[in-house]
mmCIF file of C-alpha atoms in Angstrom:
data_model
loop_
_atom_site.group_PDB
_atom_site.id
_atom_site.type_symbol
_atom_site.label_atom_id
_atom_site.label_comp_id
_atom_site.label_asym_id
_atom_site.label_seq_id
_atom_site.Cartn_x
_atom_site.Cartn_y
_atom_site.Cartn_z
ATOM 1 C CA UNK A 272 103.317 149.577 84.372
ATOM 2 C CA UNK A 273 100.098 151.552 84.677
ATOM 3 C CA UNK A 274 97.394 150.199 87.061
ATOM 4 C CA UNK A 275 94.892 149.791 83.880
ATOM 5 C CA UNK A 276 97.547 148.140 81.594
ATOM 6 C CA UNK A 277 97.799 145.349 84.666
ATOM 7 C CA UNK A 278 94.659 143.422 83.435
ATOM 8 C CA UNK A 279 95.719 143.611 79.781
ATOM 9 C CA UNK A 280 98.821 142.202 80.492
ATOM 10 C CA UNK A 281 97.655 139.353 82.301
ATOM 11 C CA UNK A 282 94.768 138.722 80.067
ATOM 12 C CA UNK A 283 97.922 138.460 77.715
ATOM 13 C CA UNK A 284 99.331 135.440 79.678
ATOM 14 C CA UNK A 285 95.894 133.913 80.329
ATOM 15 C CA UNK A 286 95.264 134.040 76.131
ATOM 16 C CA UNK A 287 98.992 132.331 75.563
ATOM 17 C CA UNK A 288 98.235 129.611 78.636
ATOM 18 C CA UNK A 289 95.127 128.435 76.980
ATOM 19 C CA UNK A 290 96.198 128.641 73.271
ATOM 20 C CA UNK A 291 99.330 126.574 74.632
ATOM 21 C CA UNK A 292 96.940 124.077 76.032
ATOM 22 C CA UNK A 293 94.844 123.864 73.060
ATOM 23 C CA UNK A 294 97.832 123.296 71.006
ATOM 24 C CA UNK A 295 99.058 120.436 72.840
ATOM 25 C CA UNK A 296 95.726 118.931 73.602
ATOM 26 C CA UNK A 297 95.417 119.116 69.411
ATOM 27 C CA UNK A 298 98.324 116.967 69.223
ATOM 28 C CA UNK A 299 97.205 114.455 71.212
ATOM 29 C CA UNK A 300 94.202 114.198 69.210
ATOM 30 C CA UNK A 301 96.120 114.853 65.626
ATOM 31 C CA UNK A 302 96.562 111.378 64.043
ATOM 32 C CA UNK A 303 99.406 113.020 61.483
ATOM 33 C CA UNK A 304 102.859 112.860 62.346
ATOM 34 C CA UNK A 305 103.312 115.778 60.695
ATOM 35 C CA UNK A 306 100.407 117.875 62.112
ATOM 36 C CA UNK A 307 101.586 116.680 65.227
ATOM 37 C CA UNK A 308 104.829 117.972 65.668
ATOM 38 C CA UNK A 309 103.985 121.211 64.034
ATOM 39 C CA UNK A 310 100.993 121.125 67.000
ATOM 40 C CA UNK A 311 103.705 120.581 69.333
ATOM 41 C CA UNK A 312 105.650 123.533 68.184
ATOM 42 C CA UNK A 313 102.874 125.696 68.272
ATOM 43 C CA UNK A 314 102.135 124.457 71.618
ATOM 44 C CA UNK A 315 105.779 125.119 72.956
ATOM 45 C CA UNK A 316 105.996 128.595 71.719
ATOM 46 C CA UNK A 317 102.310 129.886 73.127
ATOM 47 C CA UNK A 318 103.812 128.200 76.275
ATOM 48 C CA UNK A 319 107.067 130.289 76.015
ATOM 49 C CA UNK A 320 104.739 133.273 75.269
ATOM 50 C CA UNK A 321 102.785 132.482 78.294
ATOM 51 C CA UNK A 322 106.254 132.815 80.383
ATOM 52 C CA UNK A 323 107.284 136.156 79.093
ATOM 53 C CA UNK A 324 104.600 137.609 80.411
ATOM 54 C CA UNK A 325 104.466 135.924 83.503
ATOM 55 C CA UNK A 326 107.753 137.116 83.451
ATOM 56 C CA UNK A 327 107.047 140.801 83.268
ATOM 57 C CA UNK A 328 104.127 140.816 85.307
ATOM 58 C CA UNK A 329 106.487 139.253 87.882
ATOM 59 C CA UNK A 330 109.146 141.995 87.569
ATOM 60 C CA UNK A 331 105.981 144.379 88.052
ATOM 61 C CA UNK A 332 104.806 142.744 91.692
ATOM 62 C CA UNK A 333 101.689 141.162 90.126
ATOM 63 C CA UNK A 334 101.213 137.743 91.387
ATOM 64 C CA UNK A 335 99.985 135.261 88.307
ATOM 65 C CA UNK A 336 97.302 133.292 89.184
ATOM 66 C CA UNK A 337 97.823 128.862 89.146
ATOM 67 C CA UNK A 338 97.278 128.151 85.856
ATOM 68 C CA UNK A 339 94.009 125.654 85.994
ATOM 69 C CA UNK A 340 92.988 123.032 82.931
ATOM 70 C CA UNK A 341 90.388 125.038 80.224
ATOM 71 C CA UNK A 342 87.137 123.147 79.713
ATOM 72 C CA UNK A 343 87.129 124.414 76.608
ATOM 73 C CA UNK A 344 90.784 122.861 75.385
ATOM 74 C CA UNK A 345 89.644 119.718 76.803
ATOM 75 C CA UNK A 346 85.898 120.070 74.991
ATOM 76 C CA UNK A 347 87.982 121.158 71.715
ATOM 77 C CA UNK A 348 90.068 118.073 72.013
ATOM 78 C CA UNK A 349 87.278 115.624 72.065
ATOM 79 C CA UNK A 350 85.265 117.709 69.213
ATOM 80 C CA UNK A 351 88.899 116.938 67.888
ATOM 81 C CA UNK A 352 89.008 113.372 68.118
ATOM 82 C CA UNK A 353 85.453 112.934 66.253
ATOM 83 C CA UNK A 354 85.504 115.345 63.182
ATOM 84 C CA UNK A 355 89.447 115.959 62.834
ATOM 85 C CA UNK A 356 91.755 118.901 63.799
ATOM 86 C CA UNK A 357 91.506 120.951 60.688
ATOM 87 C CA UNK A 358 88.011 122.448 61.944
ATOM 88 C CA UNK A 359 89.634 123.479 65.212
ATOM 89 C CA UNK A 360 92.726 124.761 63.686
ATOM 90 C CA UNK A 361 90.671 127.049 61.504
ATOM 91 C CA UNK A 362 88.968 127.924 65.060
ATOM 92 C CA UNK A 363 92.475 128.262 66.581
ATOM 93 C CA UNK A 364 93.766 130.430 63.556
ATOM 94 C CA UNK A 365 90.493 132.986 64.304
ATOM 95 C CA UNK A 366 91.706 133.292 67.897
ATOM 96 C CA UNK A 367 95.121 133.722 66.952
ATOM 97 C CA UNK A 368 94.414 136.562 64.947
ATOM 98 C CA UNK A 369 92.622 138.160 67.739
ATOM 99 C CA UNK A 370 95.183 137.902 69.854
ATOM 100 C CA UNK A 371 97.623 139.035 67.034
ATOM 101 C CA UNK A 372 95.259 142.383 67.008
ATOM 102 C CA UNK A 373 95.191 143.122 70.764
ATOM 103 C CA UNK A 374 98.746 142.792 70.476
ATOM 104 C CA UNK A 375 99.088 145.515 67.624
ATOM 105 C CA UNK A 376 96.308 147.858 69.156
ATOM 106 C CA UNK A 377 98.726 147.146 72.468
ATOM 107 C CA UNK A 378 102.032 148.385 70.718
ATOM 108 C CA UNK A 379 100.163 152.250 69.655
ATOM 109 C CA UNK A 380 98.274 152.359 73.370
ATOM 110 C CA UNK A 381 101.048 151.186 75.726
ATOM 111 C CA UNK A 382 103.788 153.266 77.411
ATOM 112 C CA UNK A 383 105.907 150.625 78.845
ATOM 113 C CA UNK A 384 108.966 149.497 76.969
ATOM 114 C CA UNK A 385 109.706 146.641 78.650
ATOM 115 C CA UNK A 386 105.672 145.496 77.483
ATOM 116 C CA UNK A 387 106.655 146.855 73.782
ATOM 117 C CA UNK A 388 109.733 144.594 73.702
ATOM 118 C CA UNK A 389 107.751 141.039 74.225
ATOM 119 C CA UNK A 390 104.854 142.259 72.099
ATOM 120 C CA UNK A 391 107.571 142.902 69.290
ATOM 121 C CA UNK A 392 109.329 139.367 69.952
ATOM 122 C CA UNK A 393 105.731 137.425 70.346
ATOM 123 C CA UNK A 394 103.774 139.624 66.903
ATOM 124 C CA UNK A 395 105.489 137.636 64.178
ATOM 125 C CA UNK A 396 104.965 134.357 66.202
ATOM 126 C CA UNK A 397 101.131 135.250 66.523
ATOM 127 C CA UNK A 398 101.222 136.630 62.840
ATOM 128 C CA UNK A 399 102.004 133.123 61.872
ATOM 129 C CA UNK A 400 100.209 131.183 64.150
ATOM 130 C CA UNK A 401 97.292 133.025 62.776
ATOM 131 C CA UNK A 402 97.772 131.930 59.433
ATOM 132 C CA UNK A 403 100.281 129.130 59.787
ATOM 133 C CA UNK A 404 101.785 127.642 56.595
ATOM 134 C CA UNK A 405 103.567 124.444 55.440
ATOM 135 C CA UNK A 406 107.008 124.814 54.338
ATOM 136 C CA UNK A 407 106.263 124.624 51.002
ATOM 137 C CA UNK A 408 104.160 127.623 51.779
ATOM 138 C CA UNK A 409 100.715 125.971 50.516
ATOM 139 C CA UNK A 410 98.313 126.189 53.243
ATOM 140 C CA UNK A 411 97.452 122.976 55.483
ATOM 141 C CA UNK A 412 94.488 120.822 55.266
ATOM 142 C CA UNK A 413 92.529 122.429 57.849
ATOM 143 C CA UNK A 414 92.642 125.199 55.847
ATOM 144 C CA UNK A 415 91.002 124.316 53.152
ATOM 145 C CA UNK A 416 87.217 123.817 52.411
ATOM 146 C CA UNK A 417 83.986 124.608 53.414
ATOM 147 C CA UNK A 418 83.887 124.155 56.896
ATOM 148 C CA UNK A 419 82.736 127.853 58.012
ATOM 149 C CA UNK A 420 80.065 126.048 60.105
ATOM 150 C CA UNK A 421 81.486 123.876 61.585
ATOM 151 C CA UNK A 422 84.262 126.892 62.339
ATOM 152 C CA UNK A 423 81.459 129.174 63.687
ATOM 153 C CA UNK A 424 79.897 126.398 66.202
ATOM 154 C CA UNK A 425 83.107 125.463 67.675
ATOM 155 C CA UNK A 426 84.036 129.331 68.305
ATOM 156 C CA UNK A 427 81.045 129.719 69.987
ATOM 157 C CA UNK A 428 80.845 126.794 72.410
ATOM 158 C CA UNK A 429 84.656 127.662 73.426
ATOM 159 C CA UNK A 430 83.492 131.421 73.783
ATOM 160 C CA UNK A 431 80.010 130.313 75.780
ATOM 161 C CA UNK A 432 82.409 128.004 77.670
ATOM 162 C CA UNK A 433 84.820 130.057 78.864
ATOM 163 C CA UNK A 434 82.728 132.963 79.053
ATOM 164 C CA UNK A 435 80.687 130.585 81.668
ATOM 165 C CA UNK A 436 84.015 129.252 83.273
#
């Protein structure tokens, strides 16, 4: 691995850790069964994401930092608990497809194949994490609606958060 791809990868692992901690924090706060396990899912496979690149950047002598508790997860959570998930899925989906980009721009820009083989494993994950569907293929709740607002102010206090974090 090249000595600037280093930060992208573990910006890679640091954007799975806190999506996995969203996810479960979500399913604490999710008061459907249903929505709960599929949080829990989600939660499990951003935290296997999270691995496989702490993985590689292992295998490359780069030292992963302790993964600490976001403020913003937690903050998200609580917003949670008082207007309902579905605003902070839509939230999550936006940052899921923003991961799902940096993952595609990472596949044309990277020369590593052992990077190219987890970003082809993880893209269809994020693909569908970014616009996660019921089996039935109609789109959950949170989807639906006219909660842009609500969307936009809760994807700018996690940004301001963690930007300040």
């Amino acid at each position: 691995m090249s000595a600037t791809a280093a930060p992208s990868m573990l910006g890679n692992w640091e954007r799975e850790a806190r999506m996995a901690e969203l996810y479960a924090r979500l399913a604490t706060a999710a008061r459907d069964p249903s929505t709960r396990r599929q949080l829990e899912r989600m939660a499990a496979d951003e935290r296997r994401h999270a691995e496989a690149w702490a993985g590689y950047l292992k295998n490359c002598g780069i030292a992963v930092p302790a993964k600490r508790s976001d403020a913003g997860a937690g903050a998200l959570a609580l917003l949670a608990r008082v207007i309902g998930v579905g605003p902070v899925m839509s939230m999550a989906g936006l940052a899921e497809g923003r991961i799902l980009r940096t993952y595609l721009g990472q596949m044309t820009d990277l020369d590593d194949d052992a990077a190219k083989m987890i970003l082809r494993e993880l893209i269809p994950e994020e693909s569908a994490h970014a616009r996660e569907q019921s089996p039935e293929g109609a789109e959950e709740s949170w989807h639906r609606g006219g909660i842009e607002s609500i969307r936009n102010v809760i994807y700018g206090v996690n940004d301001g958060l963690t930007a300040t974090l």
